[in-house]
Amino acid sequence: MKKVFWAFLALLTLAWALTTWLGWQPPKDVPGTWWWQLRHHGLYLTGVWSVGMMSLIMLLALRQPWQERLVGGLDQVYRLHKWAGIAAAVAMALHYWGFKEFLGDGLKATFGRAGKPARDAVLSFATDWRGLGKDVGEWAMYALLALIVLTLWQKLLPYKPWRKLHRVMPVLYLAAVFHTVALMPLSLWAAPMGVLMGALLAVGSGAALWSLLGKIGQARQYSARIDSVQLLGQHAGQDPLEVLCALPSDWPGHHAGQFVFVQFDGAEGHHPFTIASAPGACGQAADGAERLRLVIKPLGDYTQQLHQQLQVGHSVRIEGPYGRFDGQGVQERQQVWIAGGVGVTPFIALLEARQPGAPAAQAGAARPCCITAPAPPRRMVCCHAFKRWRPVPSRRWN
């Protein structure tokens, strides 16, 4: 994930540097000229960083399989998505408050307008958009920064209103695209910056429209039904809930350790849950449909009410599977798996897949030693998934 992030940032910087160097003209020997040039190029570089990272955010939001292969799973895609958002926010702040306002006001107070570069030419069809582009860009920046802060600090909003508010992001991105097209100087539209920026804006705009149409993940959604609901404990709303889902015939199958987005309620939307079973480990429903197990811990307002809402036979939408946590490792080395509470669910699936005679037995996989955090007996998750358990002495890890 880090390599992809820094490689993309380097690509943006290199394209800007090459284009700027190819069109470089020595400034006049006037007091303040070099400082104005610093502001001038800093303004454009931070603008390139900002809109480039926002384009990456929109692309990553599509949840495409090739993205998982590139960075090692959807969880890493979301990490990259998060850090691209942080980078975009920092670049926006530097672009507007750092170079445009703070440095610009300081240079005016020190040198006046002496040495300030002339206004750059823009694309011919965007000549009359300059004023509107500035206003749209400024208001979009305020809204984007607010959304990024709310996204990074989710405690400010419950999930449901945050999810609805997050749908505004594609609209704000399109506003940033308009700002870029209206104000990016004609000199930067030359190769290689122009080619890269044009491609990013086109791909990002397409991704934004795809998101606004509600198409993200639609091709990987399947209609399933609830086949069994069981409370794993005695305290409803506190103890985990086991849900067995009967899958449709077109389900593509999954690997142990993967997860899915599940929609029990259309108004609530999809929530991610780990698949707590290996392929074929949960047997079949009465009609012969393959089943998978979900273990849901009540951590929020919605999941705390699921034990009252979920009924056998109810339909459910499942999107996925996602993730590349396969637990393979290196065959010659023993793995140590450490998990606590509901975090043990992917390891349950991985252990099931390693049982002798299991349909999805992972031959050649590294032999694990699974260690779970201490928990009261009523909070042990899915202990009935195995016929034999061998207790191990507890150890303190420093």
Short mmCIF file of C-alpha atoms in Angstrom, two decimals:
data_model
loop_
_atom_site.label_atom_id
_atom_site.label_comp_id
_atom_site.label_asym_id
_atom_site.label_seq_id
_atom_site.Cartn_x
_atom_site.Cartn_y
_atom_site.Cartn_z
CA MET A 1 0.00 0.00 0.00
CA LYS A 2 2.76 2.44 0.94
CA LYS A 3 4.67 1.71 -2.26
CA VAL A 4 1.60 2.46 -4.39
CA PHE A 5 0.90 5.68 -2.48
CA TRP A 6 4.43 7.05 -2.76
CA ALA A 7 4.79 5.89 -6.37
CA PHE A 8 1.60 7.74 -7.34
CA LEU A 9 2.68 10.89 -5.50
CA ALA A 10 6.09 10.69 -7.20
CA LEU A 11 4.41 10.27 -10.60
CA LEU A 12 2.34 13.42 -10.07
CA THR A 13 5.39 15.38 -8.92
CA LEU A 14 7.62 14.14 -11.75
CA ALA A 15 5.02 14.93 -14.42
CA TRP A 16 4.60 18.45 -13.01
CA ALA A 17 8.37 18.99 -12.73
CA LEU A 18 9.07 17.84 -16.31
CA THR A 19 6.29 19.97 -17.77
CA THR A 20 7.37 23.01 -15.76
CA TRP A 21 11.02 22.53 -16.74
CA LEU A 22 10.18 22.17 -20.44
CA GLY A 23 8.29 25.48 -20.38
CA TRP A 24 10.69 27.28 -18.04
CA GLN A 25 11.55 30.91 -18.73
CA PRO A 26 14.07 32.76 -16.51
CA PRO A 27 12.26 35.41 -14.42
CA LYS A 28 13.12 39.10 -14.66
CA ASP A 29 15.65 40.51 -12.22
CA VAL A 30 13.10 42.39 -10.13
CA PRO A 31 12.96 42.35 -6.29
CA GLY A 32 10.58 39.65 -5.08
CA THR A 33 10.49 37.80 -8.41
CA TRP A 34 11.89 34.55 -7.05
CA TRP A 35 9.48 34.59 -4.13
CA TRP A 36 6.55 35.14 -6.49
CA GLN A 37 7.83 32.29 -8.63
CA LEU A 38 7.94 30.05 -5.54
CA ARG A 39 4.32 30.90 -4.79
CA HIS A 40 3.34 30.49 -8.42
CA HIS A 41 4.78 26.98 -8.79
CA GLY A 42 3.83 25.90 -5.27
CA LEU A 43 0.23 26.83 -6.00
CA TYR A 44 0.15 24.63 -9.09
CA LEU A 45 2.06 21.71 -7.57
CA THR A 46 -0.27 21.49 -4.57
CA GLY A 47 -3.21 21.76 -6.93
CA VAL A 48 -1.87 18.83 -8.95
CA TRP A 49 -1.35 16.80 -5.76
CA SER A 50 -4.84 17.59 -4.51
CA VAL A 51 -6.85 16.78 -7.62
CA GLY A 52 -4.60 13.81 -8.40
CA MET A 53 -5.21 12.27 -4.97
CA MET A 54 -8.94 12.97 -5.23
CA SER A 55 -9.00 11.18 -8.57
CA LEU A 56 -7.27 8.22 -6.94
CA ILE A 57 -9.89 8.26 -4.16
CA MET A 58 -12.73 8.06 -6.68
CA LEU A 59 -11.02 5.22 -8.54
CA LEU A 60 -10.39 3.21 -5.37
CA ALA A 61 -14.04 3.59 -4.33
CA LEU A 62 -15.05 1.30 -7.23
CA ARG A 63 -13.88 -1.84 -5.32
CA GLN A 64 -12.46 -3.54 -8.41
CA PRO A 65 -10.75 -6.99 -8.20
CA TRP A 66 -7.55 -5.71 -9.83
CA GLN A 67 -7.17 -3.19 -7.01
CA GLU A 68 -7.08 -6.02 -4.46
CA ARG A 69 -4.41 -7.81 -6.48
CA LEU A 70 -2.36 -4.63 -6.69
CA VAL A 71 -2.21 -3.79 -2.97
CA GLY A 72 -3.09 -7.12 -1.31
CA GLY A 73 -6.78 -7.04 -0.44
CA LEU A 74 -9.69 -4.64 -0.07
CA ASP A 75 -8.61 -3.70 3.46
CA GLN A 76 -5.37 -2.36 1.95
CA VAL A 77 -7.37 -0.62 -0.78
CA TYR A 78 -9.29 1.20 1.96
CA ARG A 79 -6.05 2.09 3.74
CA LEU A 80 -4.76 3.60 0.51
CA HIS A 81 -8.14 5.34 0.08
CA LYS A 82 -7.79 6.81 3.58
CA TRP A 83 -4.22 8.08 3.12
CA ALA A 84 -5.04 9.49 -0.30
CA GLY A 85 -7.83 11.45 1.41
CA ILE A 86 -5.44 12.76 4.06
CA ALA A 87 -2.91 13.74 1.37
CA ALA A 88 -5.63 15.50 -0.64
CA ALA A 89 -6.75 17.44 2.44
CA VAL A 90 -3.18 18.54 3.27
CA ALA A 91 -2.54 19.54 -0.35
CA MET A 92 -5.81 21.51 -0.45
CA ALA A 93 -4.91 23.38 2.72
CA LEU A 94 -1.43 24.20 1.39
CA HIS A 95 -2.87 25.19 -1.98
CA TYR A 96 -5.39 27.67 -0.64
CA TRP A 97 -4.24 28.86 2.77
CA GLY A 98 -0.52 28.22 2.38
CA PHE A 99 0.42 29.53 -1.06
CA LYS A 100 -2.62 31.48 -2.26
CA GLU A 101 -3.57 33.37 0.91
CA PHE A 102 -0.72 33.37 3.45
CA LEU A 103 2.27 33.59 1.12
CA GLY A 104 0.40 35.77 -1.37
CA ASP A 105 -0.58 38.32 1.29
CA GLY A 106 2.93 38.29 2.73
CA LEU A 107 4.53 38.97 -0.65
CA LYS A 108 2.08 41.78 -1.43
CA ALA A 109 2.89 43.40 1.91
CA THR A 110 6.67 43.06 1.31
CA PHE A 111 7.17 43.64 -2.41
CA GLY A 112 3.82 44.88 -3.63
CA ARG A 113 3.02 43.48 -7.06
CA ALA A 114 6.57 43.95 -8.30
CA GLY A 115 7.83 40.72 -9.82
CA LYS A 116 4.45 38.99 -9.71
CA PRO A 117 3.94 36.79 -12.80
CA ALA A 118 1.28 37.77 -15.28
CA ARG A 119 -1.98 35.84 -15.20
CA ASP A 120 -1.54 32.51 -16.96
CA ALA A 121 -3.52 31.69 -20.06
CA VAL A 122 -6.04 28.86 -19.71
CA LEU A 123 -7.81 26.60 -22.17
CA SER A 124 -9.57 28.69 -24.81
CA PHE A 125 -13.07 27.39 -24.04
CA ALA A 126 -12.54 28.02 -20.30
CA THR A 127 -11.55 31.70 -20.56
CA ASP A 128 -14.87 32.94 -19.20
CA TRP A 129 -15.00 30.34 -16.41
CA ARG A 130 -12.22 31.81 -14.27
CA GLY A 131 -14.40 33.64 -11.73
CA LEU A 132 -16.92 30.83 -11.41
CA GLY A 133 -14.12 28.27 -11.23
CA LYS A 134 -12.53 30.08 -8.27
CA ASP A 135 -15.83 30.27 -6.37
CA VAL A 136 -16.78 26.66 -7.07
CA GLY A 137 -13.32 25.46 -6.09
CA GLU A 138 -13.30 27.40 -2.82
CA TRP A 139 -16.70 26.15 -1.64
CA ALA A 140 -15.97 22.60 -2.79
CA MET A 141 -12.71 22.73 -0.82
CA TYR A 142 -14.50 23.71 2.40
CA ALA A 143 -17.05 20.92 1.92
CA LEU A 144 -14.41 18.32 1.01
CA LEU A 145 -12.27 19.17 4.02
CA ALA A 146 -15.31 18.88 6.29
CA LEU A 147 -16.21 15.48 4.78
CA ILE A 148 -12.64 14.22 5.10
CA VAL A 149 -12.53 15.27 8.77
CA LEU A 150 -15.86 13.52 9.45
CA THR A 151 -14.62 10.41 7.62
CA LEU A 152 -11.39 10.24 9.62
CA TRP A 153 -13.15 11.00 12.88
CA GLN A 154 -16.25 8.84 12.54
CA LYS A 155 -17.23 9.29 16.20
CA LEU A 156 -18.59 12.70 15.19
CA LEU A 157 -21.40 11.00 13.27
CA PRO A 158 -23.19 7.66 13.53
CA TYR A 159 -22.67 5.35 10.57
CA LYS A 160 -26.03 5.89 8.87
CA PRO A 161 -25.93 9.73 8.53
CA TRP A 162 -22.20 9.53 7.75
CA ARG A 163 -22.96 7.07 4.92
CA LYS A 164 -25.58 9.39 3.42
CA LEU A 165 -23.32 12.42 3.74
CA HIS A 166 -20.47 10.51 2.11
CA ARG A 167 -22.56 10.20 -1.06
CA VAL A 168 -21.93 13.92 -1.66
CA MET A 169 -18.23 13.22 -2.27
CA PRO A 170 -18.60 12.44 -6.02
CA VAL A 171 -20.47 15.72 -6.55
CA LEU A 172 -17.73 17.68 -4.79
CA TYR A 173 -15.11 15.87 -6.83
CA LEU A 174 -16.86 16.93 -10.05
CA ALA A 175 -16.79 20.50 -8.73
CA ALA A 176 -13.03 20.14 -8.22
CA VAL A 177 -12.73 18.88 -11.81
CA PHE A 178 -14.51 22.02 -13.04
CA HIS A 179 -12.18 24.17 -10.93
CA THR A 180 -9.15 22.40 -12.44
CA VAL A 181 -10.30 22.70 -16.04
CA ALA A 182 -11.20 26.38 -15.55
CA LEU A 183 -7.96 27.47 -13.85
CA MET A 184 -5.13 25.08 -14.71
CA PRO A 185 -2.71 27.09 -16.90
CA LEU A 186 -2.36 26.22 -20.55
CA SER A 187 1.34 25.49 -20.05
CA LEU A 188 0.55 22.56 -17.71
CA TRP A 189 -1.77 20.97 -20.27
CA ALA A 190 1.33 20.13 -22.32
CA ALA A 191 2.82 16.64 -22.08
CA PRO A 192 3.48 14.88 -19.80
CA MET A 193 1.39 16.70 -17.15
CA GLY A 194 -1.50 17.39 -19.48
CA VAL A 195 -1.78 13.77 -20.58
CA LEU A 196 -1.68 12.48 -17.02
CA MET A 197 -4.11 15.10 -15.69
CA GLY A 198 -6.52 14.53 -18.56
CA ALA A 199 -6.52 10.80 -17.91
CA LEU A 200 -7.01 11.27 -14.14
CA LEU A 201 -9.89 13.71 -14.59
CA ALA A 202 -11.58 11.44 -17.13
CA VAL A 203 -11.23 8.30 -15.02
CA GLY A 204 -12.16 10.11 -11.80
CA SER A 205 -15.22 11.71 -13.40
CA GLY A 206 -16.34 8.34 -14.75
CA ALA A 207 -15.92 6.79 -11.29
CA ALA A 208 -17.87 9.67 -9.70
CA LEU A 209 -20.77 9.23 -12.13
CA TRP A 210 -20.69 5.45 -11.58
CA SER A 211 -20.95 6.07 -7.85
CA LEU A 212 -23.81 8.55 -8.21
CA LEU A 213 -25.72 5.99 -10.29
CA GLY A 214 -25.35 3.46 -7.47
CA LYS A 215 -23.43 0.97 -9.61
CA ILE A 216 -20.49 0.30 -7.27
CA GLY A 217 -20.31 -3.39 -6.37
CA GLN A 218 -23.55 -4.16 -8.23
CA ALA A 219 -21.94 -6.77 -10.48
CA ARG A 220 -20.77 -8.71 -7.41
CA GLN A 221 -24.08 -8.72 -5.51
CA TYR A 222 -26.09 -11.90 -4.98
CA SER A 223 -29.52 -12.64 -3.55
CA ALA A 224 -29.33 -15.06 -0.63
CA ARG A 225 -31.63 -15.96 2.25
CA ILE A 226 -31.25 -16.51 5.97
CA ASP A 227 -31.27 -20.24 6.76
CA SER A 228 -30.46 -20.13 10.47
CA VAL A 229 -30.04 -17.56 13.26
CA GLN A 230 -28.46 -18.51 16.58
CA LEU A 231 -27.40 -16.43 19.57
CA LEU A 232 -23.95 -17.52 20.76
CA GLY A 233 -24.57 -16.86 24.42
CA GLN A 234 -27.37 -15.84 26.74
CA HIS A 235 -27.42 -12.05 26.45
CA ALA A 236 -29.22 -10.80 23.33
CA GLY A 237 -27.77 -7.54 22.07
CA GLN A 238 -24.43 -8.27 23.74
CA ASP A 239 -23.30 -11.72 22.63
CA PRO A 240 -22.40 -12.56 19.03
CA LEU A 241 -25.06 -13.70 16.59
CA GLU A 242 -24.41 -16.58 14.17
CA VAL A 243 -26.23 -16.28 10.86
CA LEU A 244 -26.16 -19.04 8.24
CA CYS A 245 -27.00 -17.81 4.75
CA ALA A 246 -28.18 -20.05 1.91
CA LEU A 247 -26.41 -18.93 -1.24
CA PRO A 248 -27.70 -18.76 -4.82
CA SER A 249 -26.45 -21.09 -7.52
CA ASP A 250 -24.45 -18.32 -9.21
CA TRP A 251 -22.39 -17.60 -6.06
CA PRO A 252 -18.74 -17.61 -7.28
CA GLY A 253 -17.39 -19.23 -4.13
CA HIS A 254 -15.01 -17.84 -1.55
CA HIS A 255 -11.72 -18.61 0.15
CA ALA A 256 -11.26 -18.98 3.88
CA GLY A 257 -10.37 -15.61 5.42
CA GLN A 258 -12.42 -13.47 3.04
CA PHE A 259 -15.31 -11.16 3.91
CA VAL A 260 -18.50 -9.86 2.29
CA PHE A 261 -20.72 -6.78 2.38
CA VAL A 262 -24.16 -7.79 3.64
CA GLN A 263 -27.41 -5.88 3.33
CA PHE A 264 -30.16 -7.09 5.64
CA ASP A 265 -32.11 -3.84 5.35
CA GLY A 266 -32.21 -1.73 2.19
CA ALA A 267 -32.46 1.51 4.18
CA GLU A 268 -29.36 0.65 6.22
CA GLY A 269 -27.13 -0.36 3.32
CA HIS A 270 -24.26 -2.82 3.24
CA HIS A 271 -22.08 -3.70 6.23
CA PRO A 272 -18.83 -5.72 6.03
CA PHE A 273 -18.73 -9.07 7.86
CA THR A 274 -16.09 -11.78 7.85
CA ILE A 275 -17.09 -15.16 6.43
CA ALA A 276 -16.58 -17.39 9.47
CA SER A 277 -16.61 -20.66 7.56
CA ALA A 278 -14.53 -22.43 4.96
CA PRO A 279 -16.11 -23.30 1.60
CA GLY A 280 -18.51 -26.21 2.09
CA ALA A 281 -17.96 -26.34 5.86
CA CYS A 282 -21.54 -25.36 6.74
CA GLY A 283 -23.19 -28.02 4.62
CA GLN A 284 -26.28 -27.35 2.56
CA ALA A 285 -29.74 -25.95 3.15
CA ALA A 286 -32.86 -28.08 2.73
CA ASP A 287 -33.02 -27.18 -0.97
CA GLY A 288 -29.36 -28.10 -1.51
CA ALA A 289 -28.05 -24.51 -1.53
CA GLU A 290 -24.53 -23.99 -0.20
CA ARG A 291 -24.34 -22.14 3.11
CA LEU A 292 -21.86 -19.77 4.69
CA ARG A 293 -21.57 -18.55 8.27
CA LEU A 294 -21.48 -14.97 9.50
CA VAL A 295 -20.71 -14.12 13.13
CA ILE A 296 -21.92 -10.64 14.01
CA LYS A 297 -20.90 -8.92 17.22
CA PRO A 298 -23.31 -6.19 18.39
CA LEU A 299 -21.04 -3.17 18.35
CA GLY A 300 -23.42 -0.41 17.22
CA ASP A 301 -27.06 0.63 17.25
CA TYR A 302 -27.84 -1.39 14.13
CA THR A 303 -26.09 -4.66 15.01
CA GLN A 304 -27.49 -4.56 18.55
CA GLN A 305 -31.00 -4.86 17.08
CA LEU A 306 -30.29 -7.61 14.55
CA HIS A 307 -31.31 -10.42 16.90
CA GLN A 308 -34.84 -8.96 16.85
CA GLN A 309 -34.99 -8.33 13.10
CA LEU A 310 -33.40 -11.35 11.43
CA GLN A 311 -35.77 -14.22 10.70
CA VAL A 312 -35.23 -17.52 8.90
CA GLY A 313 -36.32 -17.19 5.30
CA HIS A 314 -35.69 -13.46 5.01
CA SER A 315 -33.83 -12.34 1.88
CA VAL A 316 -30.39 -10.79 2.12
CA ARG A 317 -28.05 -9.16 -0.40
CA ILE A 318 -24.44 -10.33 -0.30
CA GLU A 319 -21.66 -8.52 -2.17
CA GLY A 320 -18.26 -10.09 -2.63
CA PRO A 321 -16.28 -11.97 -1.66
CA TYR A 322 -13.41 -9.62 -0.89
CA GLY A 323 -10.03 -9.88 0.79
CA ARG A 324 -6.78 -11.77 0.31
CA PHE A 325 -6.12 -12.93 3.87
CA ASP A 326 -5.49 -16.59 3.03
CA GLY A 327 -3.14 -17.53 5.89
CA GLN A 328 -0.83 -19.40 3.52
CA GLY A 329 2.46 -17.90 4.62
CA VAL A 330 5.68 -19.86 4.14
CA GLN A 331 5.35 -23.62 4.35
CA GLU A 332 8.52 -24.16 6.37
CA ARG A 333 7.57 -21.70 9.10
CA GLN A 334 5.00 -22.09 11.85
CA GLN A 335 2.46 -19.31 12.11
CA VAL A 336 1.12 -17.80 15.32
CA TRP A 337 -2.42 -16.49 15.02
CA ILE A 338 -3.50 -14.07 17.73
CA ALA A 339 -7.11 -12.95 17.89
CA GLY A 340 -9.68 -11.99 20.49
CA GLY A 341 -13.47 -11.94 20.53
CA VAL A 342 -15.14 -11.72 17.15
CA GLY A 343 -11.69 -11.14 15.60
CA VAL A 344 -11.23 -14.91 15.69
CA THR A 345 -13.76 -15.45 12.87
CA PRO A 346 -11.34 -15.46 9.90
CA PHE A 347 -9.14 -17.93 11.76
CA ILE A 348 -12.12 -20.22 12.29
CA ALA A 349 -12.59 -20.33 8.53
CA LEU A 350 -8.88 -20.92 7.98
CA LEU A 351 -8.82 -23.74 10.55
CA GLU A 352 -11.89 -25.36 9.00
CA ALA A 353 -10.17 -25.28 5.62
CA ARG A 354 -7.22 -27.16 7.15
CA GLN A 355 -9.28 -30.00 8.66
CA PRO A 356 -8.51 -33.44 7.18
CA GLY A 357 -10.98 -34.23 4.45
CA ALA A 358 -12.35 -30.67 4.27
CA PRO A 359 -13.66 -29.73 0.80
CA ALA A 360 -11.33 -26.73 0.75
CA ALA A 361 -8.33 -28.33 2.47
CA GLN A 362 -5.29 -26.13 1.94
CA ALA A 363 -2.57 -28.60 1.17
CA GLY A 364 0.91 -27.32 1.83
CA ALA A 365 -0.25 -24.39 3.94
CA ALA A 366 1.82 -23.40 6.94
CA ARG A 367 0.83 -25.16 10.18
CA PRO A 368 -0.70 -22.65 12.61
CA CYS A 369 -0.72 -22.37 16.36
CA CYS A 370 -3.92 -20.41 17.07
CA ILE A 371 -3.94 -18.34 20.25
CA THR A 372 -7.03 -16.36 21.25
CA ALA A 373 -7.33 -13.74 23.93
CA PRO A 374 -8.92 -14.89 27.23
CA ALA A 375 -12.70 -14.54 27.28
CA PRO A 376 -15.56 -15.74 29.47
CA PRO A 377 -17.07 -19.02 28.21
CA ARG A 378 -20.26 -17.33 27.05
CA ARG A 379 -18.29 -15.04 24.78
CA MET A 380 -16.37 -17.76 23.01
CA VAL A 381 -17.34 -17.58 19.36
CA CYS A 382 -18.33 -20.68 17.36
CA CYS A 383 -16.64 -23.21 19.62
CA HIS A 384 -18.93 -25.85 18.16
CA ALA A 385 -17.25 -25.47 14.76
CA PHE A 386 -14.68 -28.15 15.64
CA LYS A 387 -15.03 -31.60 17.16
CA ARG A 388 -11.75 -31.50 19.06
CA TRP A 389 -10.08 -28.66 20.92
CA ARG A 390 -6.70 -28.93 22.61
CA PRO A 391 -6.27 -26.32 25.35
CA VAL A 392 -2.87 -24.67 25.61
CA PRO A 393 -1.34 -22.96 28.66
CA SER A 394 -1.86 -19.21 28.73
CA ARG A 395 1.22 -17.08 28.23
CA ARG A 396 1.98 -13.45 28.87
CA TRP A 397 3.51 -11.62 25.90
CA ASN A 398 5.73 -8.70 26.70
#
